[in-house]
Short mmCIF file of C-alpha atoms in Angstrom, two decimals:
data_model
loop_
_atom_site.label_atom_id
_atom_site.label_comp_id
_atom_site.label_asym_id
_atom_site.label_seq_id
_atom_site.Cartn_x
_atom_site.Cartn_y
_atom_site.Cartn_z
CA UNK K 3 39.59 0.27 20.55
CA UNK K 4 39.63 3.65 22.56
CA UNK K 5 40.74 7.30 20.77
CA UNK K 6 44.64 6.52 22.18
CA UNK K 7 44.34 3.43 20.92
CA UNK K 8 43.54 3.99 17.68
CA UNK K 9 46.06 6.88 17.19
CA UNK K 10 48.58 4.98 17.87
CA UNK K 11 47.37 2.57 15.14
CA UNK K 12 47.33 5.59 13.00
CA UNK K 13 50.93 6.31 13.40
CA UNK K 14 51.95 2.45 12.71
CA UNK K 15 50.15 2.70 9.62
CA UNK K 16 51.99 5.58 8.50
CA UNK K 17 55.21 4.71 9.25
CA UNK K 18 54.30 1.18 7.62
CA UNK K 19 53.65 3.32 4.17
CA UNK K 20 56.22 5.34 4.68
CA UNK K 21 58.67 1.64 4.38
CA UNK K 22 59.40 0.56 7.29
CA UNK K 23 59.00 -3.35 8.05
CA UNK K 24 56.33 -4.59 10.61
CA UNK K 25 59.20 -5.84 12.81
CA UNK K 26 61.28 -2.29 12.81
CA UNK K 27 57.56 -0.09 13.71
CA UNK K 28 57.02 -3.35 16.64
CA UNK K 29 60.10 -2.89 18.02
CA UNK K 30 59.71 1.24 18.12
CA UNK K 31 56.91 1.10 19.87
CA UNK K 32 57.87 -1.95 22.27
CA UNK K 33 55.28 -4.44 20.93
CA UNK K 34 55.31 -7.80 19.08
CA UNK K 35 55.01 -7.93 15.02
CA UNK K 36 51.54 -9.75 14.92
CA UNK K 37 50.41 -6.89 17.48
CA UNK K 38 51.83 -4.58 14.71
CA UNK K 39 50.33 -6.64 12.03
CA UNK K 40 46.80 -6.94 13.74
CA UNK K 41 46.41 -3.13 14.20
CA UNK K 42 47.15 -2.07 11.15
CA UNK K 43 44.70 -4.35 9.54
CA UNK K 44 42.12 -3.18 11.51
CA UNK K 45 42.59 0.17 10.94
CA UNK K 46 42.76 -0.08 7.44
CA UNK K 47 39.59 -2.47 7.05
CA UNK K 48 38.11 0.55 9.20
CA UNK K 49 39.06 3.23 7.05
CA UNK K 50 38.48 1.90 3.99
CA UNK K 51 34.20 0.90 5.00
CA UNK K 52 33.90 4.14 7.47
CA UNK K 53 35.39 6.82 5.17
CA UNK K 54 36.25 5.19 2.04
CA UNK K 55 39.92 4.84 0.21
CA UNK K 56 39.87 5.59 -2.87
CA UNK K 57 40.57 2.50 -5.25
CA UNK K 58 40.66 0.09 -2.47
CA UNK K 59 37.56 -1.81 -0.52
CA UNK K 60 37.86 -3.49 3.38
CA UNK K 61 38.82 -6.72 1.76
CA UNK K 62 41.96 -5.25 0.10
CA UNK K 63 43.09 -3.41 3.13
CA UNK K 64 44.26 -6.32 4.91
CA UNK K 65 47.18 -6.49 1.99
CA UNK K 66 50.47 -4.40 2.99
CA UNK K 67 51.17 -3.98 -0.58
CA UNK K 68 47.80 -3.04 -1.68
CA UNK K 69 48.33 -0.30 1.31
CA UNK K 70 51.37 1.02 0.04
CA UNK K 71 50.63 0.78 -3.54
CA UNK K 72 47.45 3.59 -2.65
CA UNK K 73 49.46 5.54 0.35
CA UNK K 74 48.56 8.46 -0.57
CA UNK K 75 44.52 7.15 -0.99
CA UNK K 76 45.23 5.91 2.47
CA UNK K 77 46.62 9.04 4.46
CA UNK K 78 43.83 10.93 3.19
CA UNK K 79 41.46 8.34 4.66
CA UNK K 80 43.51 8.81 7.40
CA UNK K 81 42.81 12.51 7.77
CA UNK K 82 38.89 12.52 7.40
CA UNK K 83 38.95 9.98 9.75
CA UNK K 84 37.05 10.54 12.71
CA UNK K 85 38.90 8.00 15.66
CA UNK K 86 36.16 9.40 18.24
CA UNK K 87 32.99 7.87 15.36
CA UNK K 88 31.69 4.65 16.22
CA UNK K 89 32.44 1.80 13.57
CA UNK K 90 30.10 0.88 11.01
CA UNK K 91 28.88 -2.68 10.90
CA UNK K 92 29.44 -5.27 8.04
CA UNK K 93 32.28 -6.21 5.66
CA UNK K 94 31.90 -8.11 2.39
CA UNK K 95 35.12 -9.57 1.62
CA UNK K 96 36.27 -9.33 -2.55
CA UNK K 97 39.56 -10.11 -2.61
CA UNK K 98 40.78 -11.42 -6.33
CA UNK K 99 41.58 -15.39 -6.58
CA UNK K 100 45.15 -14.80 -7.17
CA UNK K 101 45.51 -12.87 -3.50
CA UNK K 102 43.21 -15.49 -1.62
CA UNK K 103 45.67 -18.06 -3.27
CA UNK K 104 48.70 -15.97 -1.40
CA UNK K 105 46.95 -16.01 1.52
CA UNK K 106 46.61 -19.54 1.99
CA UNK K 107 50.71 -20.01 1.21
CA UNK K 108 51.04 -18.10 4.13
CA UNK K 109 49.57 -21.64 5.88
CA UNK K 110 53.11 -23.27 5.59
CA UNK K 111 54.85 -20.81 7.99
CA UNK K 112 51.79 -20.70 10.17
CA UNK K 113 49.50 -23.95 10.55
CA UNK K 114 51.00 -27.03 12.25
CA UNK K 115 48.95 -29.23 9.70
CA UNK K 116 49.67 -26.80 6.41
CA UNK K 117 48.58 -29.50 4.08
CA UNK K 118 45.69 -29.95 5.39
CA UNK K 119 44.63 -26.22 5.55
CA UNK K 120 45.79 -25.03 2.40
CA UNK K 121 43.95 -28.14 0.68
CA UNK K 122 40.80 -27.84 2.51
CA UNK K 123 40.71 -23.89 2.18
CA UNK K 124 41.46 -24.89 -1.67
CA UNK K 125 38.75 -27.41 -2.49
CA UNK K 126 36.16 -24.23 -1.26
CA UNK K 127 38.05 -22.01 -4.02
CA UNK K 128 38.22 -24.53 -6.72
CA UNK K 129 35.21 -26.77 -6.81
CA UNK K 130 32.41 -24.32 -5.33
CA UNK K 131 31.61 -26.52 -2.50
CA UNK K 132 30.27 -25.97 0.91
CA UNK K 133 31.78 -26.85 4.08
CA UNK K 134 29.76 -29.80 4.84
CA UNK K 135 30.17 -31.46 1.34
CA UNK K 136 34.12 -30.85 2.21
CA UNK K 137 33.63 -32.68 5.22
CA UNK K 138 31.83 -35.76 3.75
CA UNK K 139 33.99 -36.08 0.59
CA UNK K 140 35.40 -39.34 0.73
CA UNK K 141 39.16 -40.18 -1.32
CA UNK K 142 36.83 -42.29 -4.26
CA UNK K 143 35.34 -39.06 -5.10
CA UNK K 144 38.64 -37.58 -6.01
CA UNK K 145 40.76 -40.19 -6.67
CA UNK K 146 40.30 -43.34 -9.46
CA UNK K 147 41.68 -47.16 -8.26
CA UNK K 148 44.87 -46.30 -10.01
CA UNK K 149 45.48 -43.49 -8.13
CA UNK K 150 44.55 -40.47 -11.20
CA UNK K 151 42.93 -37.54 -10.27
CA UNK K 152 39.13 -37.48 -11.19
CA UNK K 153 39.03 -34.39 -13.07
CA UNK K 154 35.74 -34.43 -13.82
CA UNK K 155 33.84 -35.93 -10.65
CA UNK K 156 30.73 -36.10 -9.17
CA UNK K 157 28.86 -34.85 -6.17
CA UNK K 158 27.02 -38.00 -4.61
CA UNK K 159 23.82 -37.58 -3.49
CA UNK K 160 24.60 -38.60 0.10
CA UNK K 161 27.22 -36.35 -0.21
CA UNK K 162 25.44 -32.90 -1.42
CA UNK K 163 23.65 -30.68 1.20
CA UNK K 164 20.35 -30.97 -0.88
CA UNK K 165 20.93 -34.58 -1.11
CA UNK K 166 21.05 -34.15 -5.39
CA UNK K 167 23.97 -35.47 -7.52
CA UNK K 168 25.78 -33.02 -9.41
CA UNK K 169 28.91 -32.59 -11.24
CA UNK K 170 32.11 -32.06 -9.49
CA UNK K 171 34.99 -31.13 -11.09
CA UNK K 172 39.15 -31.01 -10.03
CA UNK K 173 40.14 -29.25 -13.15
CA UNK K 174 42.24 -26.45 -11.06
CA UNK K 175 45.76 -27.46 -11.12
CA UNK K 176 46.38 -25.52 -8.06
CA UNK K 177 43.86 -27.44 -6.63
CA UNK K 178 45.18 -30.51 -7.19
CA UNK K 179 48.51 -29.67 -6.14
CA UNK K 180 47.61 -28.84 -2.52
CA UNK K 181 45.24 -31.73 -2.15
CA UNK K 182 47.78 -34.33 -3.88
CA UNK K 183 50.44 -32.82 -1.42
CA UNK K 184 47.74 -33.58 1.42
CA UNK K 185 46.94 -37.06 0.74
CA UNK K 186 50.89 -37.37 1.04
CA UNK K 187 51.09 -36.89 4.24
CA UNK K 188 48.99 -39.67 4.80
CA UNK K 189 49.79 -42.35 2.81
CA UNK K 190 51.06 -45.60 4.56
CA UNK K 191 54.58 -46.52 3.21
CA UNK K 192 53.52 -50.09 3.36
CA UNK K 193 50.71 -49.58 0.78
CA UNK K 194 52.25 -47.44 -1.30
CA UNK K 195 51.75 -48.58 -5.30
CA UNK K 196 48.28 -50.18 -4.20
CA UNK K 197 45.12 -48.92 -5.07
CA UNK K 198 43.85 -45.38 -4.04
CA UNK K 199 47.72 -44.31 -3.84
CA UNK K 200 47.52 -47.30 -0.70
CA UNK K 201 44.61 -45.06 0.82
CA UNK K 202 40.87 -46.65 1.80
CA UNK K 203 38.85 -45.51 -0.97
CA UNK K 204 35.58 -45.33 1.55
CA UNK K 205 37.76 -42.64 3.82
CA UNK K 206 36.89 -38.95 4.36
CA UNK K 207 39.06 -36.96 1.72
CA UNK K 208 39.65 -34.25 4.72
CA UNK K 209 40.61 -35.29 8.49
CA UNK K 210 40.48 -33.52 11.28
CA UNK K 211 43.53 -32.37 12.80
CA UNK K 212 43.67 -35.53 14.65
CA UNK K 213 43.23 -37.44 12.18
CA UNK K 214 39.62 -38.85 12.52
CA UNK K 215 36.51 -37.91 10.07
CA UNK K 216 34.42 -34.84 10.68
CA UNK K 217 31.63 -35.40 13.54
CA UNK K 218 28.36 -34.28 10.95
CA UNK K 219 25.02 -33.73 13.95
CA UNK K 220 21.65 -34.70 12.65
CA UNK K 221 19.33 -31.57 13.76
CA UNK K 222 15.59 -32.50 13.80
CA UNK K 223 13.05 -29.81 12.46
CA UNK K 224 9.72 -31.30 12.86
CA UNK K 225 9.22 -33.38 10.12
CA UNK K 226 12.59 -33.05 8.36
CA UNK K 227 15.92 -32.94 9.51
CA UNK K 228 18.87 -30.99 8.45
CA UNK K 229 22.62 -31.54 9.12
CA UNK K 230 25.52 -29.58 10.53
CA UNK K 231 29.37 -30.00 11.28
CA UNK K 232 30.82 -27.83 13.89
CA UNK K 233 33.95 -28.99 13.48
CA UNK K 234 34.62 -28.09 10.27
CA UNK K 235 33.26 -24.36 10.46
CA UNK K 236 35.24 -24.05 13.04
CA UNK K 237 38.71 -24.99 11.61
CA UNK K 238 37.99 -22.73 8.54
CA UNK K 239 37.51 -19.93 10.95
CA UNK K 240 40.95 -20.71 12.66
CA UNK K 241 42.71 -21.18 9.22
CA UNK K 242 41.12 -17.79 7.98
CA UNK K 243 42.23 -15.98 11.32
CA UNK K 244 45.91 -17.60 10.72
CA UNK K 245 46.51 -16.26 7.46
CA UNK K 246 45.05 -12.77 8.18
CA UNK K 247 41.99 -12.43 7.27
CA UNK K 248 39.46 -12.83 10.26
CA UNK K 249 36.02 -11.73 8.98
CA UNK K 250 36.39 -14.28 5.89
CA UNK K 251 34.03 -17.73 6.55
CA UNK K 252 33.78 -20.52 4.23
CA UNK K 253 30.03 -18.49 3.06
CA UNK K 254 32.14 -15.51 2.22
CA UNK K 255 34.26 -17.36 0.22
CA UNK K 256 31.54 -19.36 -1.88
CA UNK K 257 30.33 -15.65 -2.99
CA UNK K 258 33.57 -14.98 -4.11
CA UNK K 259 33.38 -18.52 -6.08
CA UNK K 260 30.18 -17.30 -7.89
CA UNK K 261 31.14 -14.13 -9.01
CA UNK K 262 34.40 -15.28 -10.23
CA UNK K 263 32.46 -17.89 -12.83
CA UNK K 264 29.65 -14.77 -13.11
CA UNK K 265 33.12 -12.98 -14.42
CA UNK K 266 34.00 -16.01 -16.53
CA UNK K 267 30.91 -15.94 -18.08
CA UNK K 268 28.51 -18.69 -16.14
CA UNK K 269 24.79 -17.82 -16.60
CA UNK K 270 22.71 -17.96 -13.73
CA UNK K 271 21.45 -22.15 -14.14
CA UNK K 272 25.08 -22.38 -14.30
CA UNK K 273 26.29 -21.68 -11.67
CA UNK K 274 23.63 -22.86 -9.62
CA UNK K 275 23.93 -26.46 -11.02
CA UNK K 276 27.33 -26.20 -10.22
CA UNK K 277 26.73 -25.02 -6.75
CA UNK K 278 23.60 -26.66 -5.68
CA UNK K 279 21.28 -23.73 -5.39
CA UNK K 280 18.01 -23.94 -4.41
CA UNK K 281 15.56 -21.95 -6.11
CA UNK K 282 15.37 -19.74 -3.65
CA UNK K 283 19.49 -19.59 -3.51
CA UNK K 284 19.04 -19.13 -7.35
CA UNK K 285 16.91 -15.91 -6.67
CA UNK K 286 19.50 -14.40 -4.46
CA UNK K 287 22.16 -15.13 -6.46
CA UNK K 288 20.13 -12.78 -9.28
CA UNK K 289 20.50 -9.96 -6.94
CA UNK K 290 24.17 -10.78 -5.72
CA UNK K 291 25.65 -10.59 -9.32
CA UNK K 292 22.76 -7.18 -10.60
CA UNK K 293 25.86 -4.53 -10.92
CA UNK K 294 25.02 -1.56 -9.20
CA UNK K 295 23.97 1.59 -11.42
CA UNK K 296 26.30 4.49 -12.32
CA UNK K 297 25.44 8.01 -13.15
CA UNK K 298 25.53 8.29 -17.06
CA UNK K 299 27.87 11.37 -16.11
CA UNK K 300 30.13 9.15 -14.79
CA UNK K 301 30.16 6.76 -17.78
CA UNK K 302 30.67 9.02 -20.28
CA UNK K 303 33.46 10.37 -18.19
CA UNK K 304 35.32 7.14 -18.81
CA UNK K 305 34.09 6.24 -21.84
CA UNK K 306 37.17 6.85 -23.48
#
């Protein structure tokens, strides 16, 4: 994005905190609202890792009413902000559960296969799973013959990346909801009050958008082998970019997972039982969830 470029991204974003509706600054300035939309988000992600805004991170800035709610953080960003600097690199997404769960409601006006999305953006969110695990569920691991939710689950073997059972558990309503509304939309009328709500107990839980199971490649590395579905990354990239938030991946997300049950009060084994974690994993995960230090000044300056 050149110097003009960005300036003019500058004044959307002000008179977007100043009130005025992405639709109203788009048709000012003789461009679409998703051209509107797209700038400003940029911009702010920009501001916010470049210069800093004050109670806000780059994952926040991609909310308009995070934006407005610290205008006055964000015009000052605005004026130490340098449009001739070159951007930094990097952008660690930490947006709360409750605004990721927004996010993905935003699927219905935007995805033609919403169900699908929101559930399989969801099950990452809810269960701690990876994206090739979501691709090789099958319906028996979520649902029971009669058709009840199996709360408390488990992760088959052939199923986990590491190839080791663990638990698996559907105890988010939310979850459920999405991935109920899913399975819905492809139940056969003809088999409905059969077993597996009429559905083949043996199929993938998650479809492509054509319907068929995710294509999973076998990879050969010398002796061993290790496996990989393209398919799948790649919708989660297209369902991240459709509800606004480009930079997130399905990795990004996971992180997110962990330090929410860090916050809940998981220990270390934990989570990584829950999550599959190597021992190596484990040892990263140590260092992901170490808080950074803060000057005892500052402390005691909010101690009370």
């Amino acid at each position: 994005m050149d110097t003009e470029s960005i300036r003019l991204s500058m004044t959307m974003l002000d008179e977007v905190l100043s009130g005025k509706p992405y639709v109203e600054v788009a048709a000012s300035h003789g461009v679409t609202r998703s051209a509107v939309e797209l700038r400003i988000k940029t911009l702010a992600k920009r501001l916010s890792r470049d210069v800093g805004i004050k109670g806000m991170d780059a994952s926040g800035a991609v909310f308009l009413l995070r934006l407005r709610a610290h205008k006055e953080a964000v015009r000052e960003a605005m004026s130490r902000f340098d449009p001739h600097a070159e951007p930094s690199s990097g952008e660690e997404f930490s947006l709360t559960m409750e605004e990721l769960c927004d996010a993905i409601k935003k699927l219905r006006a935007r995805s033609s296969h919403p169900e699908r999305d929101m559930a399989m953006v969801a099950v990452l969110l809810g269960t701690g799973i990876g994206p090739l695990e979501v691709a090789r569920l099958e319906i028996q691991d979520y649902l029971n013959p009669d058709g009840s939710v199996r709360e408390k689950s488990v992760l088959r073997a052939d199923v986990a990346k590491n190839r080791t059972e663990r638990p698996l558990f559907f105890t988010s309503a939310f979850v459920r909801g999405v991935i109920d509304a899913y399975l819905g939309t492809r139940v056969d009328p003809m088999r409905m009050g059969t077993a597996y709500r009429g559905l083949n107990e043996g199929d993938r839980l998650f479809l492509t958008g054509s319907g068929r199971a995710f294509q999973i490649e076998v990879i050969r590395q010398g002796r061993g082998r290790r496996y990989l579905c393209r398919q799948i990354h790649d919708d989660y990239r297209k369902i991240f970019h459709r509800i606004g938030l480009p930079g997130l991946t399905a990795t990004g997300v996971r992180r997110m997972v962990i330090r929410r049950l860090s916050e809940r009060g998981a220990d270390l084994d934990q989570i990584g039982e829950s999550l599959g974690l190597s021992v190596s994993e484990r040892k990263k995960l140590r260092a992901l969830l170490t808080k950074p230090s803060v000057a005892v000044d500052e402390l005691m300056q909010t101690l009370i």
